[in-house]
Amino acid sequence: MSRQKICAGNWKMYKTPDEAREYFHVLPTVLKPGTCRIVIFPPAYNLLVLKESATALSRAGIVLEYGPQNIHFQKEGAFTGEISAHAVKTLGCELALIGHSERRTLFNETDDVIAKKVKTAVDEELQPMLCVGETLAERDAGRTNEVVKKQLQVGLSLIDVAHDEYVIAYEPVWAIGTGRTATPAQAEETHAFVRQVLTEIAGAKKAQTVSVLYGGSVKPDNAAGLSAQPNIDGFLIGGASLKPADFAAIALAL
Ligand code: PGA
């Protein structure tokens, strides 16, 4: 069964609104429409720019989807500095990035909190993109599968895994922002394992339809080797997504 290919950019805390606008002026000059789903997770203060840019890009035949890099699990309330899934949905967001390793390590997000955020995203009709991945110490200790399995089991525990819509991004923490990518064989091994866990918890039919993206130092020159792997359905890209030409080159490799 065919799965959707997704090329997603995680801009982290980069780009002012003006820089974001400029990016989307350049993108249609380098990106061929219709190659795969194109998704950008900008900083939340740029979501309105993405909404405007998506309208402009649609005239060039490019469907741009976007969403926040994090949400709170409550709809609204006294949560200073947090991002409401309900509110960003009104800005046309289609997805929400949840459980990125920087959220887990720098902002102490636990699997239990991540599970609540995944549920809130689904309730607000935002497709959660749940990030999972092991640290270098966990890999060296031979614990990759155990860690990834727990992140999937708990992270998806509050939704209807067999029917709700969600995307998984496997990002080995040791490959994020380090320039050290997993080899295609290393990535495929864990992606196949992710698919196996999804089969266990959501059933074989559903597991075959969930897109599982790879992230961690994806660049134009390593994208083709990774995308040739049967269980890699796309990419979540940090650094290389900041340049339209690099992002477009990676999308073309899918
Ligand atoms: P990177 O980041 O591509 O810069 O390694 C990936 C990510 O953090 O999603």
mmCIF file of C-alpha atoms and ligand atoms in Angstrom:
data_model
loop_
_atom_site.group_PDB
_atom_site.id
_atom_site.type_symbol
_atom_site.label_atom_id
_atom_site.label_comp_id
_atom_site.label_asym_id
_atom_site.label_seq_id
_atom_site.Cartn_x
_atom_site.Cartn_y
_atom_site.Cartn_z
ATOM 1 C CA MET A 1 0.000 0.000 0.000
ATOM 2 C CA SER A 2 1.357 3.409 -0.892
ATOM 3 C CA ARG A 3 2.031 5.961 1.806
ATOM 4 C CA GLN A 4 2.154 9.730 1.513
ATOM 5 C CA LYS A 5 5.652 11.141 1.027
ATOM 6 C CA ILE A 6 6.252 14.179 3.221
ATOM 7 C CA CYS A 7 9.035 16.747 3.150
ATOM 8 C CA ALA A 8 8.833 18.757 6.383
ATOM 9 C CA GLY A 9 11.012 21.652 7.512
ATOM 10 C CA ASN A 10 11.514 22.466 11.182
ATOM 11 C CA TRP A 11 12.702 26.051 11.331
ATOM 12 C CA LYS A 12 13.246 25.941 15.105
ATOM 13 C CA MET A 13 13.797 29.510 16.421
ATOM 14 C CA TYR A 14 15.004 30.917 13.103
ATOM 15 C CA LYS A 15 13.588 33.512 10.685
ATOM 16 C CA THR A 16 11.820 36.786 11.335
ATOM 17 C CA PRO A 17 8.440 37.334 9.635
ATOM 18 C CA ASP A 18 10.189 39.312 6.862
ATOM 19 C CA GLU A 19 12.697 36.513 6.324
ATOM 20 C CA ALA A 20 9.842 34.012 6.217
ATOM 21 C CA ARG A 21 8.054 36.106 3.560
ATOM 22 C CA GLU A 22 11.234 36.262 1.479
ATOM 23 C CA TYR A 23 11.675 32.475 1.737
ATOM 24 C CA PHE A 24 8.263 31.909 0.164
ATOM 25 C CA HIS A 25 9.021 34.332 -2.640
ATOM 26 C CA VAL A 26 12.011 32.184 -3.558
ATOM 27 C CA LEU A 27 10.527 28.715 -2.929
ATOM 28 C CA PRO A 28 8.287 28.537 -6.044
ATOM 29 C CA THR A 29 11.311 29.345 -8.217
ATOM 30 C CA VAL A 30 13.099 26.189 -7.061
ATOM 31 C CA LEU A 31 10.351 23.730 -6.080
ATOM 32 C CA LYS A 32 8.416 21.600 -8.560
ATOM 33 C CA PRO A 33 4.759 21.392 -7.570
ATOM 34 C CA GLY A 34 3.207 18.089 -6.632
ATOM 35 C CA THR A 35 6.273 16.004 -5.782
ATOM 36 C CA CYS A 36 5.241 15.279 -2.176
ATOM 37 C CA ARG A 37 3.462 16.913 0.774
ATOM 38 C CA ILE A 38 5.366 20.079 1.686
ATOM 39 C CA VAL A 39 5.168 21.062 5.354
ATOM 40 C CA ILE A 40 6.870 23.843 7.315
ATOM 41 C CA PHE A 41 6.931 24.169 11.097
ATOM 42 C CA PRO A 42 7.938 27.824 11.644
ATOM 43 C CA PRO A 43 8.259 29.583 14.985
ATOM 44 C CA ALA A 44 4.693 30.337 16.142
ATOM 45 C CA TYR A 45 5.046 34.081 15.543
ATOM 46 C CA ASN A 46 5.435 33.342 11.819
ATOM 47 C CA LEU A 47 2.279 31.248 11.392
ATOM 48 C CA LEU A 48 0.291 34.166 10.035
ATOM 49 C CA VAL A 49 2.976 34.757 7.377
ATOM 50 C CA LEU A 50 2.705 31.077 6.441
ATOM 51 C CA LYS A 51 -1.043 31.467 6.047
ATOM 52 C CA GLU A 52 -0.552 34.388 3.640
ATOM 53 C CA SER A 53 2.266 32.627 1.792
ATOM 54 C CA ALA A 54 0.261 29.411 1.416
ATOM 55 C CA THR A 55 -2.454 31.370 -0.363
ATOM 56 C CA ALA A 56 0.122 32.941 -2.700
ATOM 57 C CA LEU A 57 1.870 29.604 -3.358
ATOM 58 C CA SER A 58 -1.390 27.881 -4.206
ATOM 59 C CA ARG A 59 -1.528 30.144 -7.266
ATOM 60 C CA ALA A 60 1.773 28.540 -8.364
ATOM 61 C CA GLY A 61 0.224 25.099 -7.833
ATOM 62 C CA ILE A 62 2.141 24.459 -4.605
ATOM 63 C CA VAL A 63 0.222 23.176 -1.609
ATOM 64 C CA LEU A 64 1.985 24.422 1.516
ATOM 65 C CA GLU A 65 0.957 22.873 4.830
ATOM 66 C CA TYR A 66 2.196 24.261 8.109
ATOM 67 C CA GLY A 67 1.849 24.032 11.847
ATOM 68 C CA PRO A 68 3.421 24.907 15.194
ATOM 69 C CA GLN A 69 6.536 23.236 16.633
ATOM 70 C CA ASN A 70 4.762 22.660 19.935
ATOM 71 C CA ILE A 71 1.296 23.008 21.458
ATOM 72 C CA HIS A 72 -0.115 23.060 24.963
ATOM 73 C CA PHE A 73 -2.548 20.274 25.795
ATOM 74 C CA GLN A 74 -5.196 22.678 27.103
ATOM 75 C CA LYS A 75 -7.450 24.575 24.740
ATOM 76 C CA GLU A 76 -6.807 27.930 26.461
ATOM 77 C CA GLY A 77 -6.036 29.286 29.916
ATOM 78 C CA ALA A 78 -3.459 30.910 32.172
ATOM 79 C CA PHE A 79 -0.399 29.330 30.535
ATOM 80 C CA THR A 80 1.982 32.197 29.852
ATOM 81 C CA GLY A 81 4.085 31.698 26.740
ATOM 82 C CA GLU A 82 2.280 28.578 25.532
ATOM 83 C CA ILE A 83 0.660 27.861 22.159
ATOM 84 C CA SER A 84 -3.009 26.915 21.821
ATOM 85 C CA ALA A 85 -3.734 24.162 19.282
ATOM 86 C CA HIS A 86 -7.278 25.474 19.026
ATOM 87 C CA ALA A 87 -6.051 28.981 18.147
ATOM 88 C CA VAL A 88 -3.452 27.918 15.570
ATOM 89 C CA LYS A 89 -6.032 25.745 13.855
ATOM 90 C CA THR A 90 -7.879 28.967 13.023
ATOM 91 C CA LEU A 91 -4.721 30.116 11.186
ATOM 92 C CA GLY A 92 -5.087 27.219 8.764
ATOM 93 C CA CYS A 93 -2.591 24.866 10.408
ATOM 94 C CA GLU A 94 -2.915 21.237 9.332
ATOM 95 C CA LEU A 95 -0.294 19.608 11.548
ATOM 96 C CA ALA A 96 1.532 20.055 14.854
ATOM 97 C CA LEU A 97 5.040 18.895 15.661
ATOM 98 C CA ILE A 98 5.032 17.131 19.016
ATOM 99 C CA GLY A 99 7.754 15.673 21.203
ATOM 100 C CA HIS A 100 10.775 16.976 19.277
ATOM 101 C CA SER A 101 13.952 15.942 21.101
ATOM 102 C CA GLU A 102 14.724 19.605 21.900
ATOM 103 C CA ARG A 103 11.341 19.847 23.641
ATOM 104 C CA ARG A 104 12.052 16.619 25.492
ATOM 105 C CA THR A 105 15.555 17.532 26.647
ATOM 106 C CA LEU A 106 15.547 21.358 26.935
ATOM 107 C CA PHE A 107 11.948 21.769 28.132
ATOM 108 C CA ASN A 108 11.563 18.551 30.124
ATOM 109 C CA GLU A 109 8.649 17.133 28.147
ATOM 110 C CA THR A 110 7.839 13.615 29.287
ATOM 111 C CA ASP A 111 6.142 10.878 27.285
ATOM 112 C CA ASP A 112 3.004 11.410 29.398
ATOM 113 C CA VAL A 113 2.807 15.133 28.559
ATOM 114 C CA ILE A 114 3.550 14.346 24.918
ATOM 115 C CA ALA A 115 0.677 11.834 24.877
ATOM 116 C CA LYS A 116 -1.709 14.567 26.084
ATOM 117 C CA LYS A 117 -0.466 16.926 23.367
ATOM 118 C CA VAL A 118 -0.949 14.248 20.695
ATOM 119 C CA LYS A 119 -4.526 13.786 21.929
ATOM 120 C CA THR A 120 -5.196 17.546 21.920
ATOM 121 C CA ALA A 121 -3.852 17.838 18.373
ATOM 122 C CA VAL A 122 -6.170 15.062 17.186
ATOM 123 C CA ASP A 123 -9.129 16.647 19.015
ATOM 124 C CA GLU A 124 -8.412 19.967 17.270
ATOM 125 C CA GLU A 125 -8.051 18.217 13.903
ATOM 126 C CA LEU A 126 -4.345 18.901 13.629
ATOM 127 C CA GLN A 127 -2.352 15.912 12.418
ATOM 128 C CA PRO A 128 0.269 15.256 15.106
ATOM 129 C CA MET A 129 3.799 14.565 13.897
ATOM 130 C CA LEU A 130 5.182 12.635 16.852
ATOM 131 C CA CYS A 131 8.985 12.670 17.116
ATOM 132 C CA VAL A 132 10.838 9.725 18.608
ATOM 133 C CA GLY A 133 14.497 8.802 18.799
ATOM 134 C CA GLU A 134 17.312 7.580 20.999
ATOM 135 C CA THR A 135 20.341 9.400 22.385
ATOM 136 C CA LEU A 136 23.869 8.281 21.566
ATOM 137 C CA ALA A 137 24.256 6.723 25.031
ATOM 138 C CA GLU A 138 21.038 4.757 24.516
ATOM 139 C CA ARG A 139 22.187 3.552 21.076
ATOM 140 C CA ASP A 140 25.607 2.568 22.415
ATOM 141 C CA ALA A 141 23.903 0.636 25.198
ATOM 142 C CA GLY A 142 21.854 -1.270 22.593
ATOM 143 C CA ARG A 143 18.616 0.309 23.832
ATOM 144 C CA THR A 144 17.403 1.992 20.614
ATOM 145 C CA ASN A 145 14.390 -0.258 20.049
ATOM 146 C CA GLU A 146 13.348 -0.243 23.692
ATOM 147 C CA VAL A 147 13.450 3.591 23.849
ATOM 148 C CA VAL A 148 11.640 4.107 20.550
ATOM 149 C CA LYS A 149 8.986 1.535 21.430
ATOM 150 C CA LYS A 150 8.164 3.232 24.726
ATOM 151 C CA GLN A 151 8.005 6.683 23.087
ATOM 152 C CA LEU A 152 5.554 5.303 20.514
ATOM 153 C CA GLN A 153 3.459 3.287 22.944
ATOM 154 C CA VAL A 154 3.031 6.105 25.472
ATOM 155 C CA GLY A 155 2.956 8.957 22.939
ATOM 156 C CA LEU A 156 0.067 7.367 21.027
ATOM 157 C CA SER A 157 -1.704 5.918 24.068
ATOM 158 C CA LEU A 158 -4.528 8.482 24.333
ATOM 159 C CA ILE A 159 -5.693 8.437 20.713
ATOM 160 C CA ASP A 160 -7.425 5.851 18.554
ATOM 161 C CA VAL A 161 -4.231 4.567 16.919
ATOM 162 C CA ALA A 162 -6.043 2.371 14.444
ATOM 163 C CA HIS A 163 -8.180 5.203 13.032
ATOM 164 C CA ASP A 164 -6.820 8.666 13.874
ATOM 165 C CA GLU A 165 -4.416 10.429 11.491
ATOM 166 C CA TYR A 166 -0.820 10.897 12.638
ATOM 167 C CA VAL A 167 2.737 10.950 11.321
ATOM 168 C CA ILE A 168 5.863 9.606 13.026
ATOM 169 C CA ALA A 169 9.286 11.237 12.716
ATOM 170 C CA TYR A 170 12.217 9.052 13.755
ATOM 171 C CA GLU A 171 15.092 11.337 14.683
ATOM 172 C CA PRO A 172 18.128 9.804 16.366
ATOM 173 C CA VAL A 173 19.165 12.532 18.821
ATOM 174 C CA TRP A 174 22.855 12.024 17.968
ATOM 175 C CA ALA A 175 22.125 12.947 14.342
ATOM 176 C CA ILE A 176 20.229 16.194 15.006
ATOM 177 C CA GLY A 177 22.224 19.287 14.121
ATOM 178 C CA THR A 178 25.474 17.335 14.315
ATOM 179 C CA GLY A 179 26.148 16.713 10.628
ATOM 180 C CA ARG A 180 26.273 13.014 11.520
ATOM 181 C CA THR A 181 23.420 11.321 9.640
ATOM 182 C CA ALA A 182 22.289 7.766 10.259
ATOM 183 C CA THR A 183 23.344 5.599 7.335
ATOM 184 C CA PRO A 184 20.464 4.482 5.113
ATOM 185 C CA ALA A 185 20.802 0.969 6.578
ATOM 186 C CA GLN A 186 20.814 2.234 10.187
ATOM 187 C CA ALA A 187 17.784 4.425 9.551
ATOM 188 C CA GLU A 188 15.898 1.689 7.703
ATOM 189 C CA GLU A 189 16.492 -0.769 10.525
ATOM 190 C CA THR A 190 14.770 1.513 13.033
ATOM 191 C CA HIS A 191 12.067 2.587 10.588
ATOM 192 C CA ALA A 192 11.188 -1.063 10.018
ATOM 193 C CA PHE A 193 11.055 -1.468 13.791
ATOM 194 C CA VAL A 194 8.742 1.578 14.087
ATOM 195 C CA ARG A 195 6.481 -0.047 11.499
ATOM 196 C CA GLN A 196 6.535 -3.281 13.527
ATOM 197 C CA VAL A 197 5.524 -1.446 16.718
ATOM 198 C CA LEU A 198 2.745 0.344 14.830
ATOM 199 C CA THR A 199 1.574 -3.030 13.562
ATOM 200 C CA GLU A 200 1.423 -4.298 17.144
ATOM 201 C CA ILE A 201 -0.487 -1.322 18.504
ATOM 202 C CA ALA A 202 -2.588 -0.196 15.541
ATOM 203 C CA GLY A 203 -2.868 -3.280 13.324
ATOM 204 C CA ALA A 204 -1.117 -4.183 10.082
ATOM 205 C CA LYS A 205 -3.502 -2.279 7.833
ATOM 206 C CA LYS A 206 -3.055 1.028 9.648
ATOM 207 C CA ALA A 207 0.704 0.542 10.087
ATOM 208 C CA GLN A 208 1.096 0.346 6.310
ATOM 209 C CA THR A 209 -0.552 3.745 5.845
ATOM 210 C CA VAL A 210 1.314 5.796 8.491
ATOM 211 C CA SER A 211 4.117 7.950 7.047
ATOM 212 C CA VAL A 212 7.345 7.511 9.021
ATOM 213 C CA LEU A 213 9.837 10.310 8.360
ATOM 214 C CA TYR A 214 13.551 10.336 9.056
ATOM 215 C CA GLY A 215 15.225 13.370 10.622
ATOM 216 C CA GLY A 216 18.765 14.221 11.636
ATOM 217 C CA SER A 217 21.235 16.089 9.390
ATOM 218 C CA VAL A 218 19.298 15.405 6.182
ATOM 219 C CA LYS A 219 20.971 17.310 3.335
ATOM 220 C CA PRO A 220 20.553 17.387 -0.459
ATOM 221 C CA ASP A 221 23.493 14.986 -0.856
ATOM 222 C CA ASN A 222 22.267 12.263 1.508
ATOM 223 C CA ALA A 223 18.503 12.472 0.866
ATOM 224 C CA ALA A 224 18.326 10.101 -2.112
ATOM 225 C CA GLY A 225 20.082 7.230 -0.325
ATOM 226 C CA LEU A 226 17.765 7.544 2.651
ATOM 227 C CA SER A 227 14.584 7.955 0.616
ATOM 228 C CA ALA A 228 15.346 4.779 -1.356
ATOM 229 C CA GLN A 229 14.723 2.743 1.811
ATOM 230 C CA PRO A 230 11.322 1.018 1.837
ATOM 231 C CA ASN A 231 10.212 2.265 5.262
ATOM 232 C CA ILE A 232 11.393 5.886 4.932
ATOM 233 C CA ASP A 233 8.460 7.973 3.741
ATOM 234 C CA GLY A 234 9.969 11.428 3.941
ATOM 235 C CA PHE A 235 12.060 13.767 6.019
ATOM 236 C CA LEU A 236 11.928 16.174 8.923
ATOM 237 C CA ILE A 237 14.659 18.684 8.172
ATOM 238 C CA GLY A 238 16.171 21.295 10.450
ATOM 239 C CA GLY A 239 19.217 23.216 9.195
ATOM 240 C CA ALA A 240 18.827 22.394 5.485
ATOM 241 C CA SER A 241 15.181 23.504 5.481
ATOM 242 C CA LEU A 242 16.243 27.109 6.098
ATOM 243 C CA LYS A 243 17.465 27.504 2.504
ATOM 244 C CA PRO A 244 14.722 27.169 -0.126
ATOM 245 C CA ALA A 245 17.076 25.587 -2.697
ATOM 246 C CA ASP A 246 18.276 22.900 -0.261
ATOM 247 C CA PHE A 247 14.766 22.192 0.974
ATOM 248 C CA ALA A 248 13.518 21.897 -2.626
ATOM 249 C CA ALA A 249 16.418 19.613 -3.587
ATOM 250 C CA ILE A 250 15.560 17.283 -0.698
ATOM 251 C CA ALA A 251 11.870 17.290 -1.679
ATOM 252 C CA LEU A 252 12.862 16.292 -5.206
ATOM 253 C CA ALA A 253 14.762 13.283 -3.838
ATOM 254 C CA LEU A 254 11.516 11.851 -2.415
HETATM 255 P P1 PGA B 1 18.807 18.908 11.516
HETATM 256 O O1 PGA B 1 17.528 18.977 12.501
HETATM 257 O O2 PGA B 1 18.272 18.573 10.146
HETATM 258 O O3 PGA B 1 19.393 20.293 11.586
HETATM 259 O O4 PGA B 1 19.705 17.856 12.041
HETATM 260 C C1 PGA B 1 16.504 18.036 12.428
HETATM 261 C C2 PGA B 1 15.439 18.313 13.457
HETATM 262 O O5 PGA B 1 15.775 18.787 14.547
HETATM 263 O O6 PGA B 1 14.239 18.083 13.212
#
